[in-house]
Amino acid sequence: MASIVRIRNRACVPVLTTEGTFLKPIADPEYLRKEVKCEYLPTFQRMHAHQTLASARRFVGFEPFSDLIPKDQLDFVLNASFNQTTEIFPDMLDIYCQPETRGIDTWRRLRNTREVTPDREQQASVEAPGGEKKKREVGRRGRPHKVVIPFRYNFVSIY
């Protein structure tokens, strides 16, 4: 199975599909168009258009999934990665330590990132049975780097 790469999300709205749904769009439609370049907008308009994770979660049109969010302290402790059958004398910190603190992947998004899966052709070349497994680097924008073949010409000038 091909691994999923997380890269920085440069869009106006954070990707919160694992936490809930947006009932109405959070950003103005003019900022969502591809023709609008953020570099050419004034600073205050650029800051108004981009949302943080916290502001997107507090948005009126955002409805979080009800079964994911802890409602009280008991739910918070039950979501912890602490296993009471394996530890006899735990520290108080271990009981409240959440899976995100230990690096375990969960539904919560801690940084404004988006997930990029490799192309089908790239997955097929990596997972081909009996074939040579090739690994292509994924660039900053989530696209694989192009393979550049150097020219075999001699560019030394003769004088």
Tab-separated table of C-alpha atoms in Angstrom:
chain	number	residue	atom	x	y	z
A	1	MET	CA	0.000	0.000	0.000
A	2	ALA	CA	1.347	3.414	-0.921
A	3	SER	CA	1.916	5.837	1.893
A	4	ILE	CA	0.055	9.111	2.222
A	5	VAL	CA	2.162	12.251	2.336
A	6	ARG	CA	1.046	15.305	4.299
A	7	ILE	CA	2.025	18.661	2.871
A	8	ARG	CA	1.263	22.237	3.858
A	9	ASN	CA	-2.204	23.419	2.903
A	10	ARG	CA	-1.964	26.780	1.137
A	11	ALA	CA	-5.710	27.066	0.524
A	12	CYS	CA	-7.929	29.597	2.290
A	13	VAL	CA	-9.821	26.984	4.298
A	14	PRO	CA	-8.254	24.138	6.336
A	15	VAL	CA	-9.087	20.549	5.435
A	16	LEU	CA	-11.286	19.256	8.286
A	17	THR	CA	-13.037	16.339	6.577
A	18	THR	CA	-12.132	13.915	9.379
A	19	GLU	CA	-13.550	16.202	12.095
A	20	GLY	CA	-16.858	17.376	10.626
A	21	THR	CA	-18.646	18.991	7.687
A	22	PHE	CA	-19.157	22.561	6.516
A	23	LEU	CA	-22.866	23.295	6.097
A	24	LYS	CA	-22.113	26.461	4.124
A	25	PRO	CA	-18.881	27.759	2.584
A	26	ILE	CA	-16.574	29.532	4.998
A	27	ALA	CA	-14.761	31.746	2.492
A	28	ASP	CA	-16.106	34.279	0.030
A	29	PRO	CA	-16.524	32.824	-3.474
A	30	GLU	CA	-14.213	35.476	-4.937
A	31	TYR	CA	-11.283	34.126	-2.883
A	32	LEU	CA	-11.982	30.554	-3.931
A	33	ARG	CA	-11.558	31.315	-7.630
A	34	LYS	CA	-8.321	30.220	-9.239
A	35	GLU	CA	-7.805	33.577	-10.979
A	36	VAL	CA	-7.375	35.477	-7.704
A	37	LYS	CA	-3.729	35.572	-6.704
A	38	CYS	CA	-3.166	36.093	-3.007
A	39	GLU	CA	0.168	37.812	-3.622
A	40	TYR	CA	-1.540	40.772	-5.276
A	41	LEU	CA	-4.170	41.350	-2.581
A	42	PRO	CA	-3.612	43.843	0.246
A	43	THR	CA	-2.475	42.350	3.538
A	44	PHE	CA	-5.741	42.845	5.423
A	45	GLN	CA	-7.768	41.155	2.653
A	46	ARG	CA	-5.330	38.254	2.526
A	47	MET	CA	-5.543	37.742	6.300
A	48	HIS	CA	-9.345	38.023	6.244
A	49	ALA	CA	-9.628	35.358	3.539
A	50	HIS	CA	-7.421	32.726	5.207
A	51	GLN	CA	-8.788	30.762	8.149
A	52	THR	CA	-6.885	28.980	10.891
A	53	LEU	CA	-7.800	25.584	12.301
A	54	ALA	CA	-9.344	27.176	15.393
A	55	SER	CA	-11.406	29.734	13.463
A	56	ALA	CA	-12.687	27.059	11.065
A	57	ARG	CA	-13.742	24.872	13.997
A	58	ARG	CA	-15.604	27.794	15.643
A	59	PHE	CA	-17.334	28.769	12.388
A	60	VAL	CA	-21.153	28.733	12.630
A	61	GLY	CA	-21.518	26.615	9.486
A	62	PHE	CA	-19.123	23.899	10.732
A	63	GLU	CA	-20.830	20.891	12.285
A	64	PRO	CA	-18.394	18.519	14.037
A	65	PHE	CA	-19.056	14.798	14.196
A	66	SER	CA	-20.770	14.282	17.559
A	67	ASP	CA	-19.215	10.917	18.376
A	68	LEU	CA	-15.605	12.151	18.144
A	69	ILE	CA	-15.496	15.094	20.551
A	70	PRO	CA	-15.166	14.235	24.259
A	71	LYS	CA	-18.112	15.565	26.268
A	72	ASP	CA	-16.622	15.308	29.768
A	73	GLN	CA	-13.479	14.260	31.627
A	74	LEU	CA	-14.359	10.565	31.459
A	75	ASP	CA	-14.531	10.657	27.641
A	76	PHE	CA	-11.211	12.493	27.579
A	77	VAL	CA	-9.553	9.827	29.749
A	78	LEU	CA	-11.102	7.020	27.693
A	79	ASN	CA	-9.672	8.557	24.500
A	80	ALA	CA	-6.174	8.513	25.993
A	81	SER	CA	-3.614	6.041	24.709
A	82	PHE	CA	-3.040	4.699	28.244
A	83	ASN	CA	-3.683	0.975	28.660
A	84	GLN	CA	-4.493	0.129	32.272
A	85	THR	CA	-3.869	-3.590	31.831
A	86	THR	CA	-0.187	-3.164	30.937
A	87	GLU	CA	0.943	-0.621	33.546
A	88	ILE	CA	0.728	-1.271	37.263
A	89	PHE	CA	1.831	2.093	38.681
A	90	PRO	CA	1.158	4.764	36.038
A	91	ASP	CA	2.066	8.414	36.353
A	92	MET	CA	-0.761	10.934	36.413
A	93	LEU	CA	0.478	12.271	33.069
A	94	ASP	CA	0.117	8.867	31.378
A	95	ILE	CA	-3.608	8.764	32.065
A	96	TYR	CA	-4.247	12.029	30.179
A	97	CYS	CA	-1.672	11.574	27.390
A	98	GLN	CA	-3.566	11.617	24.083
A	99	PRO	CA	-2.532	9.592	20.994
A	100	GLU	CA	-1.532	12.760	19.086
A	101	THR	CA	1.136	13.471	21.702
A	102	ARG	CA	2.719	10.096	21.030
A	103	GLY	CA	2.594	10.521	17.246
A	104	ILE	CA	-0.269	8.098	16.605
A	105	ASP	CA	-2.431	9.130	13.639
A	106	THR	CA	-6.006	10.029	14.678
A	107	TRP	CA	-8.982	12.011	13.387
A	108	ARG	CA	-7.712	15.286	14.881
A	109	ARG	CA	-5.756	17.628	12.686
A	110	LEU	CA	-3.007	19.463	14.581
A	111	ARG	CA	-1.475	21.371	11.659
A	112	ASN	CA	-2.963	22.931	8.559
A	113	THR	CA	-1.943	20.175	6.166
A	114	ARG	CA	-3.585	18.187	3.420
A	115	GLU	CA	-3.024	14.580	2.464
A	116	VAL	CA	-1.647	13.705	-0.956
A	117	THR	CA	-1.832	10.195	-2.331
A	118	PRO	CA	0.481	9.151	-5.155
A	119	ASP	CA	-0.837	8.858	-8.716
A	120	ARG	CA	-2.180	5.525	-9.917
A	121	GLU	CA	0.706	5.076	-12.334
A	122	GLN	CA	3.187	5.765	-9.570
A	123	GLN	CA	1.431	3.301	-7.257
A	124	ALA	CA	1.437	0.678	-10.005
A	125	SER	CA	5.162	1.139	-10.653
A	126	VAL	CA	5.992	0.904	-6.951
A	127	GLU	CA	3.694	-2.033	-6.213
A	128	ALA	CA	4.331	-4.009	-9.409
A	129	PRO	CA	4.880	-7.684	-8.515
A	130	GLY	CA	8.218	-9.041	-9.669
A	131	GLY	CA	9.235	-5.702	-11.081
A	132	GLU	CA	11.815	-3.248	-9.948
A	133	LYS	CA	10.452	-1.074	-7.166
A	134	LYS	CA	11.040	2.559	-7.961
A	135	LYS	CA	10.483	5.353	-5.527
A	136	ARG	CA	9.857	8.823	-6.899
A	137	GLU	CA	10.216	11.876	-4.761
A	138	VAL	CA	7.169	14.033	-4.223
A	139	GLY	CA	7.830	17.740	-4.551
A	140	ARG	CA	6.647	20.660	-2.500
A	141	ARG	CA	3.353	20.899	-4.360
A	142	GLY	CA	2.593	17.197	-4.232
A	143	ARG	CA	3.686	16.402	-7.777
A	144	PRO	CA	6.483	13.947	-8.548
A	145	HIS	CA	9.737	15.466	-9.758
A	146	LYS	CA	10.397	15.171	-13.466
A	147	VAL	CA	13.299	12.985	-14.466
A	148	VAL	CA	15.822	15.095	-16.352
A	149	ILE	CA	18.078	13.292	-18.806
A	150	PRO	CA	21.329	15.192	-19.322
A	151	PHE	CA	22.492	15.869	-22.856
A	152	ARG	CA	25.476	13.862	-24.028
A	153	TYR	CA	26.983	16.643	-26.056
A	154	ASN	CA	30.337	18.205	-25.491
A	155	PHE	CA	29.842	21.919	-24.923
A	156	VAL	CA	33.528	22.769	-24.782
A	157	SER	CA	34.177	25.485	-27.309
A	158	ILE	CA	37.179	25.103	-29.573
A	159	TYR	CA	39.213	28.294	-30.180
